[in-house]
Amino acid sequence: FTLFNPFSTESRPPKTFLALDFSADALDDHLGMVVKYQLSGEYAIHPKVSLGLRIPLATLREEFLPKQTSIGDVALTFKTLLWRSSEPAMSLTFGEVTSFPTGNSNDGFGTGVVVFAPYLNWAVRWHKKIDTFLTLGSSVSASHEAAPTVDFATGISVPLVGGKAPLKGLLSLQGST
């Protein structure tokens, strides 16, 4: 499995934020599970440009092996706003995520190579609270061993708890070819 995921943040246009994402996936034939955490942050250096950092962590619980927890491949992000409309609130952004081989690829916690992932994201905000998005991109390895992929994600983000520390639910369909 790979921990690198350029689309796993709810931030669409550039903004300043700090987030902790969490997911759990079952392994084939019920042989265990993978629990993934990702600490991500972004800083808007301009209303149309942001820089960010993603630090993925995972716990692998397999039926016949001891539990392992490790860091994955750390990624730096760049995002710029290409277009925005106010009614309805829509935006088109271009981004680039570069992941570095900080995770142990022998244990499945990293790729072992630098990965470049440019993408375009179109987002719509409904009723000032509900966000929908469509992201198309590609992942290109600095190694000649892996072929480039076409990546996609679509989803919806809904506020669950408001206030100074809001909680949002994110439902997303993601894939690669």
CSV table of C-alpha atoms in Angstrom, one decimal:
chain,number,residue,atom,x,y,z
A,1,PHE,CA,0.0,0.0,0.0
A,2,THR,CA,1.0,3.6,-0.5
A,3,LEU,CA,0.5,6.4,2.0
A,4,PHE,CA,1.1,9.2,-0.5
A,5,ASN,CA,-2.2,10.8,-1.4
A,6,PRO,CA,-2.2,14.2,-3.1
A,7,PHE,CA,-6.0,14.6,-2.9
A,8,SER,CA,-6.6,13.8,0.8
A,9,THR,CA,-7.2,17.3,2.1
A,10,GLU,CA,-10.4,19.3,2.1
A,11,SER,CA,-8.5,22.5,1.0
A,12,ARG,CA,-9.4,23.3,-2.6
A,13,PRO,CA,-8.4,27.0,-3.2
A,14,PRO,CA,-5.2,28.2,-1.4
A,15,LYS,CA,-5.7,28.9,2.3
A,16,THR,CA,-3.9,28.5,5.6
A,17,PHE,CA,-4.9,25.4,7.6
A,18,LEU,CA,-3.7,22.5,9.7
A,19,ALA,CA,-5.5,19.1,9.5
A,20,LEU,CA,-5.3,15.5,10.8
A,21,ASP,CA,-6.8,12.9,8.5
A,22,PHE,CA,-7.6,9.4,9.5
A,23,SER,CA,-8.7,6.2,7.6
A,24,ALA,CA,-8.8,2.5,8.2
A,25,ASP,CA,-8.7,-0.1,5.4
A,26,ALA,CA,-9.1,-3.9,5.6
A,27,LEU,CA,-6.5,-6.1,4.0
A,28,ASP,CA,-7.4,-8.9,1.5
A,29,ASP,CA,-9.1,-12.0,3.0
A,30,HIS,CA,-9.5,-10.3,6.4
A,31,LEU,CA,-5.8,-10.8,7.2
A,32,GLY,CA,-5.6,-7.5,9.1
A,33,MET,CA,-6.0,-3.8,8.6
A,34,VAL,CA,-4.1,-0.6,7.8
A,35,VAL,CA,-4.8,2.5,9.9
A,36,LYS,CA,-3.6,5.7,8.2
A,37,TYR,CA,-3.1,9.1,9.7
A,38,GLN,CA,-1.9,12.2,7.9
A,39,LEU,CA,-0.9,15.5,9.4
A,40,SER,CA,-1.1,18.2,6.7
A,41,GLY,CA,-0.7,21.9,6.7
A,42,GLU,CA,-0.9,24.7,4.2
A,43,TYR,CA,0.2,28.3,4.4
A,44,ALA,CA,-1.3,30.9,2.0
A,45,ILE,CA,1.7,33.1,1.1
A,46,HIS,CA,-0.7,35.1,-1.2
A,47,PRO,CA,-4.5,34.9,-1.7
A,48,LYS,CA,-3.8,32.9,-4.8
A,49,VAL,CA,-0.8,30.8,-3.8
A,50,SER,CA,-0.1,28.4,-0.9
A,51,LEU,CA,2.7,26.0,0.2
A,52,GLY,CA,2.2,23.0,2.3
A,53,LEU,CA,3.6,19.9,4.0
A,54,ARG,CA,2.1,16.4,4.5
A,55,ILE,CA,3.4,13.9,7.0
A,56,PRO,CA,1.7,10.4,6.6
A,57,LEU,CA,1.9,7.8,9.4
A,58,ALA,CA,0.4,4.3,9.3
A,59,THR,CA,-0.1,1.3,11.6
A,60,LEU,CA,-0.1,-2.1,9.9
A,61,ARG,CA,-1.9,-4.9,11.8
A,62,GLU,CA,-1.5,-8.2,10.0
A,63,GLU,CA,-2.9,-11.5,11.4
A,64,PHE,CA,0.5,-13.3,11.5
A,65,LEU,CA,3.0,-10.5,12.0
A,66,PRO,CA,3.7,-8.0,14.8
A,67,LYS,CA,2.0,-4.6,14.7
A,68,GLN,CA,4.1,-2.0,12.9
A,69,THR,CA,3.8,1.8,12.9
A,70,SER,CA,5.9,4.0,10.7
A,71,ILE,CA,6.2,7.3,8.8
A,72,GLY,CA,5.4,7.3,5.1
A,73,ASP,CA,6.8,9.5,2.3
A,74,VAL,CA,6.7,13.1,3.4
A,75,ALA,CA,5.4,15.5,0.7
A,76,LEU,CA,5.8,19.2,-0.1
A,77,THR,CA,2.9,20.9,-1.9
A,78,PHE,CA,2.4,24.0,-4.1
A,79,LYS,CA,-1.1,25.3,-5.1
A,80,THR,CA,-2.2,28.2,-7.1
A,81,LEU,CA,-5.7,29.6,-7.9
A,82,LEU,CA,-6.3,29.8,-11.6
A,83,TRP,CA,-10.0,30.9,-11.6
A,84,ARG,CA,-12.7,31.7,-9.1
A,85,SER,CA,-16.4,32.8,-9.3
A,86,SER,CA,-18.5,34.0,-6.4
A,87,GLU,CA,-22.1,32.9,-7.3
A,88,PRO,CA,-22.1,29.9,-7.1
A,89,ALA,CA,-18.7,29.7,-5.3
A,90,MET,CA,-16.5,27.7,-7.7
A,91,SER,CA,-12.7,27.5,-8.1
A,92,LEU,CA,-10.2,25.9,-10.4
A,93,THR,CA,-6.7,25.3,-8.9
A,94,PHE,CA,-3.5,23.9,-10.2
A,95,GLY,CA,-1.2,22.1,-7.7
A,96,GLU,CA,1.9,20.0,-7.6
A,97,VAL,CA,2.8,17.6,-4.8
A,98,THR,CA,6.4,16.2,-4.5
A,99,SER,CA,6.8,13.3,-2.1
A,100,PHE,CA,10.2,12.2,-0.9
A,101,PRO,CA,11.2,8.6,0.1
A,102,THR,CA,11.2,9.0,3.8
A,103,GLY,CA,9.1,5.9,4.4
A,104,ASN,CA,10.6,2.4,4.6
A,105,SER,CA,9.7,0.9,1.2
A,106,ASN,CA,10.9,-2.6,2.2
A,107,ASP,CA,8.1,-2.7,4.9
A,108,GLY,CA,5.5,-1.1,2.6
A,109,PHE,CA,5.6,2.3,4.3
A,110,GLY,CA,7.0,4.3,1.3
A,111,THR,CA,7.7,4.2,-2.4
A,112,GLY,CA,11.5,4.4,-2.3
A,113,VAL,CA,11.6,7.1,-4.9
A,114,VAL,CA,10.7,10.8,-5.4
A,115,VAL,CA,7.2,11.2,-6.9
A,116,PHE,CA,5.9,14.3,-8.7
A,117,ALA,CA,2.1,14.7,-8.8
A,118,PRO,CA,0.7,17.7,-10.7
A,119,TYR,CA,-3.1,18.1,-10.7
A,120,LEU,CA,-6.1,20.3,-11.5
A,121,ASN,CA,-9.0,20.6,-9.1
A,122,TRP,CA,-12.4,22.0,-9.7
A,123,ALA,CA,-14.5,22.7,-6.5
A,124,VAL,CA,-18.0,24.0,-5.9
A,125,ARG,CA,-19.3,25.3,-2.5
A,126,TRP,CA,-23.0,24.9,-1.9
A,127,HIS,CA,-25.0,26.9,0.6
A,128,LYS,CA,-21.7,28.3,2.1
A,129,LYS,CA,-21.0,24.9,3.8
A,130,ILE,CA,-21.0,21.9,1.6
A,131,ASP,CA,-18.0,21.4,-0.8
A,132,THR,CA,-17.9,19.1,-3.8
A,133,PHE,CA,-14.8,18.6,-5.9
A,134,LEU,CA,-13.3,16.8,-8.9
A,135,THR,CA,-9.6,16.3,-9.2
A,136,LEU,CA,-7.6,15.0,-12.1
A,137,GLY,CA,-3.8,14.5,-12.0
A,138,SER,CA,-0.9,12.3,-12.7
A,139,SER,CA,1.8,10.7,-10.5
A,140,VAL,CA,5.2,10.5,-12.2
A,141,SER,CA,8.1,8.7,-10.5
A,142,ALA,CA,11.7,10.0,-10.7
A,143,SER,CA,12.7,6.4,-11.2
A,144,HIS,CA,12.4,4.9,-14.7
A,145,GLU,CA,11.0,1.7,-13.3
A,146,ALA,CA,7.5,2.9,-12.7
A,147,ALA,CA,5.1,4.2,-15.4
A,148,PRO,CA,3.2,7.4,-14.9
A,149,THR,CA,-0.4,7.1,-13.6
A,150,VAL,CA,-3.6,9.0,-14.2
A,151,ASP,CA,-5.2,9.8,-10.9
A,152,PHE,CA,-8.7,11.0,-10.1
A,153,ALA,CA,-10.8,11.9,-7.0
A,154,THR,CA,-14.3,13.2,-6.5
A,155,GLY,CA,-16.1,13.8,-3.3
A,156,ILE,CA,-18.1,15.9,-0.9
A,157,SER,CA,-17.2,17.6,2.4
A,158,VAL,CA,-19.9,18.3,4.9
A,159,PRO,CA,-19.5,20.2,8.2
A,160,LEU,CA,-20.2,18.0,11.3
A,161,VAL,CA,-19.2,20.3,14.1
A,162,GLY,CA,-18.7,24.1,13.9
A,163,GLY,CA,-16.7,26.5,16.1
A,164,LYS,CA,-13.0,27.2,16.4
A,165,ALA,CA,-12.0,23.6,15.9
A,166,PRO,CA,-14.4,22.4,13.2
A,167,LEU,CA,-14.9,18.8,12.3
A,168,LYS,CA,-15.8,17.9,8.7
A,169,GLY,CA,-16.9,14.6,7.1
A,170,LEU,CA,-15.2,13.8,3.8
A,171,LEU,CA,-16.6,11.2,1.4
A,172,SER,CA,-14.3,10.6,-1.5
A,173,LEU,CA,-14.0,8.2,-4.4
A,174,GLN,CA,-10.3,8.0,-5.6
A,175,GLY,CA,-8.4,5.9,-8.0
A,176,SER,CA,-5.5,5.6,-10.4
A,177,THR,CA,-4.9,3.8,-13.7
